[in-house]
Short mmCIF file of N, CA and C in Angstrom, two decimals:
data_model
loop_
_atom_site.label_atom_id
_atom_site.label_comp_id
_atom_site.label_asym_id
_atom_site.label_seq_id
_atom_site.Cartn_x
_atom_site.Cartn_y
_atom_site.Cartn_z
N UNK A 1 -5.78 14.06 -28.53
CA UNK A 1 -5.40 14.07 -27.11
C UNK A 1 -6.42 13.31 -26.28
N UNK A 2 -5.98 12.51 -25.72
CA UNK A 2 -6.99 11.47 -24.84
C UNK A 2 -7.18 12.61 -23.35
N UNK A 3 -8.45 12.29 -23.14
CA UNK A 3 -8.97 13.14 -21.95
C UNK A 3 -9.53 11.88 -20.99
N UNK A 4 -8.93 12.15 -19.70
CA UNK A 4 -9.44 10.68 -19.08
C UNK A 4 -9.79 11.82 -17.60
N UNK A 5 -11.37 11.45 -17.02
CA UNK A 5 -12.14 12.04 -16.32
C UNK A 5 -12.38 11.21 -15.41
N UNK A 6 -12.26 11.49 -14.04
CA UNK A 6 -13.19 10.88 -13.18
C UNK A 6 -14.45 11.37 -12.46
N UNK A 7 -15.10 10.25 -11.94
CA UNK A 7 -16.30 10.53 -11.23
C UNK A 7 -17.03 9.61 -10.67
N UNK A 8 -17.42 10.35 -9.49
CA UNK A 8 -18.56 9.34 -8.61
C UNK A 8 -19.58 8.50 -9.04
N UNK A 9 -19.30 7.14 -8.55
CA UNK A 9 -20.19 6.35 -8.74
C UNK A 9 -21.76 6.74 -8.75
N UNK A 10 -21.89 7.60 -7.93
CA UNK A 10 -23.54 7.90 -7.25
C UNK A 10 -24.06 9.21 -8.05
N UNK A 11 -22.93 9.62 -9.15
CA UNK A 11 -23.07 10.78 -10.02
C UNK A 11 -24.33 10.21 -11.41
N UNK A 12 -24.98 10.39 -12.07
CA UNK A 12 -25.50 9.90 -13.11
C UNK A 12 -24.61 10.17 -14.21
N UNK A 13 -25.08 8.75 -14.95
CA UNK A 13 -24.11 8.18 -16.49
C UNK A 13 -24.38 9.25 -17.43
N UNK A 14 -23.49 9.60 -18.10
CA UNK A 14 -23.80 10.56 -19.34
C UNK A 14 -23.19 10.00 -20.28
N UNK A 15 -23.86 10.35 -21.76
CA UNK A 15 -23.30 9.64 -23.01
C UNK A 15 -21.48 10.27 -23.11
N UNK A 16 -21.37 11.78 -22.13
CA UNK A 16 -20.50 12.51 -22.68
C UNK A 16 -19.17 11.36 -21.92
N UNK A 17 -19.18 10.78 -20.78
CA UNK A 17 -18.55 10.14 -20.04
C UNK A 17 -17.44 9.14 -20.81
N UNK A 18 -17.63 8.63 -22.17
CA UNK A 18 -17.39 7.77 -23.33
C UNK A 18 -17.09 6.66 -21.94
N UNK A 19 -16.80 5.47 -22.08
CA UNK A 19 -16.29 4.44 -21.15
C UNK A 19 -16.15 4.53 -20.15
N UNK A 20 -16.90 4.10 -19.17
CA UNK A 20 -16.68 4.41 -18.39
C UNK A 20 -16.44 3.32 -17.16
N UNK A 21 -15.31 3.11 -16.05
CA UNK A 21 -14.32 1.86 -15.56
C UNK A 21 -14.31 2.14 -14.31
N UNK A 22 -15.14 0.97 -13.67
CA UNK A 22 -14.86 1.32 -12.09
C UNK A 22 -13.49 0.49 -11.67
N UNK A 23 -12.60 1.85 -10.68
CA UNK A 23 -11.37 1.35 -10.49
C UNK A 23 -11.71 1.15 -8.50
N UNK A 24 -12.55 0.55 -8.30
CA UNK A 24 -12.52 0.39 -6.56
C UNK A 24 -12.67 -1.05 -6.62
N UNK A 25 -12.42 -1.43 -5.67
CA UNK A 25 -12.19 -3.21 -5.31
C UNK A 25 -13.93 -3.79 -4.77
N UNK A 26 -14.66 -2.87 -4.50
CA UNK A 26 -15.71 -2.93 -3.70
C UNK A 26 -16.69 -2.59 -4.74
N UNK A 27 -17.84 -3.14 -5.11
CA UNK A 27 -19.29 -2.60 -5.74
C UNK A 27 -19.64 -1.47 -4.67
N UNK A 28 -19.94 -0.18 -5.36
CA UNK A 28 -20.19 1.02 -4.59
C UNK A 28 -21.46 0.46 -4.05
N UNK A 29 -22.30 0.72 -2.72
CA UNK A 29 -23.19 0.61 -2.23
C UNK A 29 -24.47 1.34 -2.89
N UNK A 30 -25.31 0.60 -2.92
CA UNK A 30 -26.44 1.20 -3.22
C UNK A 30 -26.91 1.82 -4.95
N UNK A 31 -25.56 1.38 -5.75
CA UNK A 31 -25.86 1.38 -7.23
C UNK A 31 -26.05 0.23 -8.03
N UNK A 32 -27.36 0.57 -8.94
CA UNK A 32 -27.57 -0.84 -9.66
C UNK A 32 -26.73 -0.32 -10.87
N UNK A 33 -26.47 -1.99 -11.20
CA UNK A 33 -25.27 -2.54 -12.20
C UNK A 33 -25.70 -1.93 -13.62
N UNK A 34 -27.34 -2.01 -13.58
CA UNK A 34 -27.66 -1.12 -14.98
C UNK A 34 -27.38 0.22 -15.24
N UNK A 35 -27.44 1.02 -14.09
CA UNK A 35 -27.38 2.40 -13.63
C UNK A 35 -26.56 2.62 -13.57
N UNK A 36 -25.19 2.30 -13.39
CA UNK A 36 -23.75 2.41 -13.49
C UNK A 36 -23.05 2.62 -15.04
N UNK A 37 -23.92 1.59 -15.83
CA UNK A 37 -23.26 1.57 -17.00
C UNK A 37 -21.95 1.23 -17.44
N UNK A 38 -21.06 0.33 -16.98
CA UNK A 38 -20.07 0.43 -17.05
C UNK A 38 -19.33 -0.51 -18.50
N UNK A 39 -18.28 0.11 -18.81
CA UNK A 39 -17.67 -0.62 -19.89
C UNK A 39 -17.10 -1.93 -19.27
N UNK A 40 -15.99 -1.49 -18.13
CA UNK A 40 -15.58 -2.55 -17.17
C UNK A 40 -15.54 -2.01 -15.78
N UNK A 41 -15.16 -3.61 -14.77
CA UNK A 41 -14.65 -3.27 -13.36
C UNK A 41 -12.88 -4.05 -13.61
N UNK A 42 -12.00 -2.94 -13.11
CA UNK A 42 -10.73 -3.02 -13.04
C UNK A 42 -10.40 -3.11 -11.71
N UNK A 43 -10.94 -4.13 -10.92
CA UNK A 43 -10.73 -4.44 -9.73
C UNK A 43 -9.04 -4.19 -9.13
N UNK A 44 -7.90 -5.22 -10.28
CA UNK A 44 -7.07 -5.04 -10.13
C UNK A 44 -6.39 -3.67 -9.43
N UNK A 45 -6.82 -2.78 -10.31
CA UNK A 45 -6.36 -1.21 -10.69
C UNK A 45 -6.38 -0.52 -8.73
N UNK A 46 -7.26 -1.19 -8.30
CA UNK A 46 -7.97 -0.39 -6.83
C UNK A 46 -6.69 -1.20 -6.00
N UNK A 47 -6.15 0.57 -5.41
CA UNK A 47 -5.50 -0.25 -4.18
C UNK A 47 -5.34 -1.27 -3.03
N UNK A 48 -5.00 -1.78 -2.86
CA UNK A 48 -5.07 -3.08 -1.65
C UNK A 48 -5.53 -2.38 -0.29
N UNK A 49 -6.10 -3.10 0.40
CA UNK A 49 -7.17 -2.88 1.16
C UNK A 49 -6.51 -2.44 2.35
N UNK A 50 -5.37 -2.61 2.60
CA UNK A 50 -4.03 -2.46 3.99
C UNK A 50 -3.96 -0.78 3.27
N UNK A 51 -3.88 -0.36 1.94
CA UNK A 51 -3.33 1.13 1.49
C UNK A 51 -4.58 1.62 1.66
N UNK A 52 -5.81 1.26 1.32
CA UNK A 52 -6.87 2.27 1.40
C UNK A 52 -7.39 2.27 2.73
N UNK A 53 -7.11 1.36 3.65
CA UNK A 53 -7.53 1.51 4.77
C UNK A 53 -6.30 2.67 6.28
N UNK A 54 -5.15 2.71 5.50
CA UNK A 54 -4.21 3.55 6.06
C UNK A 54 -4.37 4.78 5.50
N UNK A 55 -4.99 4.77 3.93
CA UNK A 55 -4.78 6.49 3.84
C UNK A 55 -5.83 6.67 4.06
N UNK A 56 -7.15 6.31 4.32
CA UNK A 56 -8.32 6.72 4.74
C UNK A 56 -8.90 7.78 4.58
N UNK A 57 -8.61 8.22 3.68
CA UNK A 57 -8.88 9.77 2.51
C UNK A 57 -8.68 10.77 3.14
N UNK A 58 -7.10 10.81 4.46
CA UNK A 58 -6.87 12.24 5.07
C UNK A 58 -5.95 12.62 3.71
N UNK A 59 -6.10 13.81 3.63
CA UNK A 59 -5.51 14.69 2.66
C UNK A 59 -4.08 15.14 3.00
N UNK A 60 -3.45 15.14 4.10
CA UNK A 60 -2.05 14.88 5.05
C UNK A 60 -1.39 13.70 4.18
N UNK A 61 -1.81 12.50 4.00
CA UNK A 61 -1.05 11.51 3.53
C UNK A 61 -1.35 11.37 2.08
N UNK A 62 -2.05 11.81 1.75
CA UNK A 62 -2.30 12.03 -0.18
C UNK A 62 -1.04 11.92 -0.99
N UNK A 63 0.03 12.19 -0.50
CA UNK A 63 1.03 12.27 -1.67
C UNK A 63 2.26 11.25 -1.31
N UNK A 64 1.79 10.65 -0.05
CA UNK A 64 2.55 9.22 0.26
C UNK A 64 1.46 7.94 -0.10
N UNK A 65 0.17 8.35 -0.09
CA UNK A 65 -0.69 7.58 -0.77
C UNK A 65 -0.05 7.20 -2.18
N UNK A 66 -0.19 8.65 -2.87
CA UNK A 66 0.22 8.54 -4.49
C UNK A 66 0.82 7.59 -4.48
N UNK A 67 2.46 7.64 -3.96
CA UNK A 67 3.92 7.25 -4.18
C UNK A 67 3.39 5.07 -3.65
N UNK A 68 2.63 5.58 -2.83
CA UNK A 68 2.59 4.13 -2.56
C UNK A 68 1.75 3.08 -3.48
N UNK A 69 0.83 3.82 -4.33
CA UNK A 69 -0.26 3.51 -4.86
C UNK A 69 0.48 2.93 -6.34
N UNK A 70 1.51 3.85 -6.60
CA UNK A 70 1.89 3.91 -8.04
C UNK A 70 2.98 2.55 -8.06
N UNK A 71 2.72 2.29 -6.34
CA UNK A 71 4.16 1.08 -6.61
C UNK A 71 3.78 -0.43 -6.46
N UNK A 72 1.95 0.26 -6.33
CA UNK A 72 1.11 -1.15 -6.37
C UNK A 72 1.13 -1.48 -7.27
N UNK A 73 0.59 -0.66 -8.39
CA UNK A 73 0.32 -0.32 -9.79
C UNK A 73 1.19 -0.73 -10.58
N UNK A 74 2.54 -1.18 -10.06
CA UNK A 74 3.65 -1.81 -11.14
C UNK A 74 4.16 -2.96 -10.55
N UNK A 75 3.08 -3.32 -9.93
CA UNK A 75 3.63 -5.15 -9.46
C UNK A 75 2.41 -5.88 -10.07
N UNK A 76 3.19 -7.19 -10.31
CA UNK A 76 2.41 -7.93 -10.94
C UNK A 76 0.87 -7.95 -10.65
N UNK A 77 0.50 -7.92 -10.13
CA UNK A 77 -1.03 -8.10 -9.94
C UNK A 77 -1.80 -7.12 -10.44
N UNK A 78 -0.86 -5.85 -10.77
CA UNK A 78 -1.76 -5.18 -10.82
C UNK A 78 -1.58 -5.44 -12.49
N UNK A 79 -1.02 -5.96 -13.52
CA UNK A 79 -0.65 -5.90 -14.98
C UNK A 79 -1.68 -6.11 -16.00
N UNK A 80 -2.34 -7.35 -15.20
CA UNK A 80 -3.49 -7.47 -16.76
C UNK A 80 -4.45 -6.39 -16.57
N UNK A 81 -4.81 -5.87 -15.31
CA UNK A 81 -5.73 -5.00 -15.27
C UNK A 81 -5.66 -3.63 -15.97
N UNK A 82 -4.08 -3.25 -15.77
CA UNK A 82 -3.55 -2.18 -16.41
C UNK A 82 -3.27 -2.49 -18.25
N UNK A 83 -3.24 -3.60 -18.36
CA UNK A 83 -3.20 -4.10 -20.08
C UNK A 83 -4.88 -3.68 -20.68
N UNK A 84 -5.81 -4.12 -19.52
CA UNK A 84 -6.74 -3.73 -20.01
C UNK A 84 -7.62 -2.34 -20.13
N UNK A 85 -7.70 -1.95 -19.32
CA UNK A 85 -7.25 -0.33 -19.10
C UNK A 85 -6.59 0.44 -20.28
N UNK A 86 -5.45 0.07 -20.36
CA UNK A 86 -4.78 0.58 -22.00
C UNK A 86 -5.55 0.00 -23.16
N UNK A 87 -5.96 -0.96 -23.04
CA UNK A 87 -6.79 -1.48 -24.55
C UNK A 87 -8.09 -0.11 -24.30
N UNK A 88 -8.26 -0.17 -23.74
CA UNK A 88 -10.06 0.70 -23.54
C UNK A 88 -9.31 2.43 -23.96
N UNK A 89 -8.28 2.97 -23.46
CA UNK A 89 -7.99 4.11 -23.39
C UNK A 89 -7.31 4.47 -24.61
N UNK A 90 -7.07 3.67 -25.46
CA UNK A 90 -5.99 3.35 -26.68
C UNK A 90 -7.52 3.99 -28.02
N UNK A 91 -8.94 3.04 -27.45
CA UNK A 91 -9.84 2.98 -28.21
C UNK A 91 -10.70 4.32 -28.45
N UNK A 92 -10.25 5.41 -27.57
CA UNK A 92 -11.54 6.18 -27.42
C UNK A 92 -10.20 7.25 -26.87
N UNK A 93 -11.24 8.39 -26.97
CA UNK A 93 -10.15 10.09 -27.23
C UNK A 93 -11.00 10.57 -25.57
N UNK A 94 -12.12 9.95 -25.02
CA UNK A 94 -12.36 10.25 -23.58
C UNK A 94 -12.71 8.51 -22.93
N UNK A 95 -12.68 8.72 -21.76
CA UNK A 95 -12.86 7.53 -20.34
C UNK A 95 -12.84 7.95 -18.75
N UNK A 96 -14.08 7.33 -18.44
CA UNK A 96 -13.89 8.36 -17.11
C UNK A 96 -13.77 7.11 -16.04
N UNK A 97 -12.98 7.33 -15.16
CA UNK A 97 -12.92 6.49 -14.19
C UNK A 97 -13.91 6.72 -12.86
N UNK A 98 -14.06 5.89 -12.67
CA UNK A 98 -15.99 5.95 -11.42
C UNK A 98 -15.54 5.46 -10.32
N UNK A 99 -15.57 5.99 -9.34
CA UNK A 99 -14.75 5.40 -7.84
C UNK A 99 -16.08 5.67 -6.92
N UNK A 100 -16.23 5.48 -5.65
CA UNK A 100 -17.70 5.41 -5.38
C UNK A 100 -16.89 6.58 -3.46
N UNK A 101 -15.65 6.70 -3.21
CA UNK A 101 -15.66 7.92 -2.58
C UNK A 101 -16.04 9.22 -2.37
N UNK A 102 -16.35 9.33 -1.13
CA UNK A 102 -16.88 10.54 -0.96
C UNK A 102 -15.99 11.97 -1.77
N UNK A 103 -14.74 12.06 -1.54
CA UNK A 103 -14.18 12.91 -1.72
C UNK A 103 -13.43 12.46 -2.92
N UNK A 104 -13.86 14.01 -3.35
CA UNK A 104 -13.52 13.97 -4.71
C UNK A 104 -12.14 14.33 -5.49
N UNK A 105 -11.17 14.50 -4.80
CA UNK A 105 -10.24 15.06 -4.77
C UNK A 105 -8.87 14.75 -4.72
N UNK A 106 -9.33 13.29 -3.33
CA UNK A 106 -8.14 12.44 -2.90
C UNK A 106 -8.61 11.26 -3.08
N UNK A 107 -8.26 10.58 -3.93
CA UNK A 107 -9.00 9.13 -4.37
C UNK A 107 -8.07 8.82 -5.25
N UNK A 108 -8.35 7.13 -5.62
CA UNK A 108 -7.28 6.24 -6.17
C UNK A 108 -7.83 6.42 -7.60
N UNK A 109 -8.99 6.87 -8.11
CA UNK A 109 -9.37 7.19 -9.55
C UNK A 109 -7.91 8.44 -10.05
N UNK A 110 -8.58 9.69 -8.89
CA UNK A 110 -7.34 10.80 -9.26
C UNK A 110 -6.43 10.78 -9.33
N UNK A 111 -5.53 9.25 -8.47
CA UNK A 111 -4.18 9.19 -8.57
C UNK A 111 -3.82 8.44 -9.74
N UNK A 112 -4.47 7.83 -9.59
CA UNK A 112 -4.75 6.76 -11.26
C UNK A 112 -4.36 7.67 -12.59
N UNK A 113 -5.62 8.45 -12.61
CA UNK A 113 -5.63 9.45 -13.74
C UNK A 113 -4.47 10.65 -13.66
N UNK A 114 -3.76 10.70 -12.26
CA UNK A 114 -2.50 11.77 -12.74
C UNK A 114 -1.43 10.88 -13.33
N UNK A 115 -1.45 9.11 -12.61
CA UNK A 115 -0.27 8.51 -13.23
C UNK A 115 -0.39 8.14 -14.77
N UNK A 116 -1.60 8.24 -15.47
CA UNK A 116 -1.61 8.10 -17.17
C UNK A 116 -1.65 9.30 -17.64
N UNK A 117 -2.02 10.64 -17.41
CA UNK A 117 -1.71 11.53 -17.57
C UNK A 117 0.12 11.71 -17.70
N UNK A 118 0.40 11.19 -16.97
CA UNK A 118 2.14 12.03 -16.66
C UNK A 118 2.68 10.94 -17.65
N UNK A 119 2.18 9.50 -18.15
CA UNK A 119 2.83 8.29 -18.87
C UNK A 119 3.56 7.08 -17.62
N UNK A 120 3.02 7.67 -16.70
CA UNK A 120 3.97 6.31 -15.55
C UNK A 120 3.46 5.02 -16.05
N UNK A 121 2.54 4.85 -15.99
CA UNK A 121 2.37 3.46 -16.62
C UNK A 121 2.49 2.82 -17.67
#
């Protein structure tokens, strides 16, 4: 059973983390590239900048976020990123996705990780 985890950029790397993929469009502020550790950046994967700047992490629009997020997520642009993404998640039984938001709760990692969880992608 593949276990796919997220977590804050500004959190420290653990071996337990297996791969670990920043899905934000932006280099989190204030983390070095060594310190991050990352397998990849799935730039693609991070919502467009018009969606993250409208849902603006109120928790009110979280589930029109989702719906909108998941319909980024299946247009072309978003495909090789998501091809690659599946190569990495295919390879390894954990992967944690690293988003550099404050809140931990309502973020495009979590929506990410409920839509491979459920098989939408």
């Amino acid at each position: 059973m593949m276990e796919i985890r997220t977590k804050r950029a500004y959190e420290e790397a653990a071996n337990s983390d297996g791969p670990r993929i920043l899905v934000d469009r932006v280099w989190p502020r204030g983390v070095a590239k060594e310190e991050a550790r990352l397998e990849a950046w799935l730039k693609g994967l991070a919502p467009s900048t018009e969606l993250r700047k409208w849902f603006g992490h109120d928790p009110e629009k979280w589930k029109e976020f989702q719906q909108r997020y998941l319909k980024e997520l299946k247009k072309q642009d978003a495909a090789e990123a998501l091809e690659d993404l599946q190569a990495i998640v295919k390879e390894h039984k954990r992967v944690t996705l690293v988003f550099a938001a404050k809140d931990t709760e309502h973020n495009n990692a979590v929506a990410l990780r409920e839509f491979l969880d459920n098989g939408d992608l």
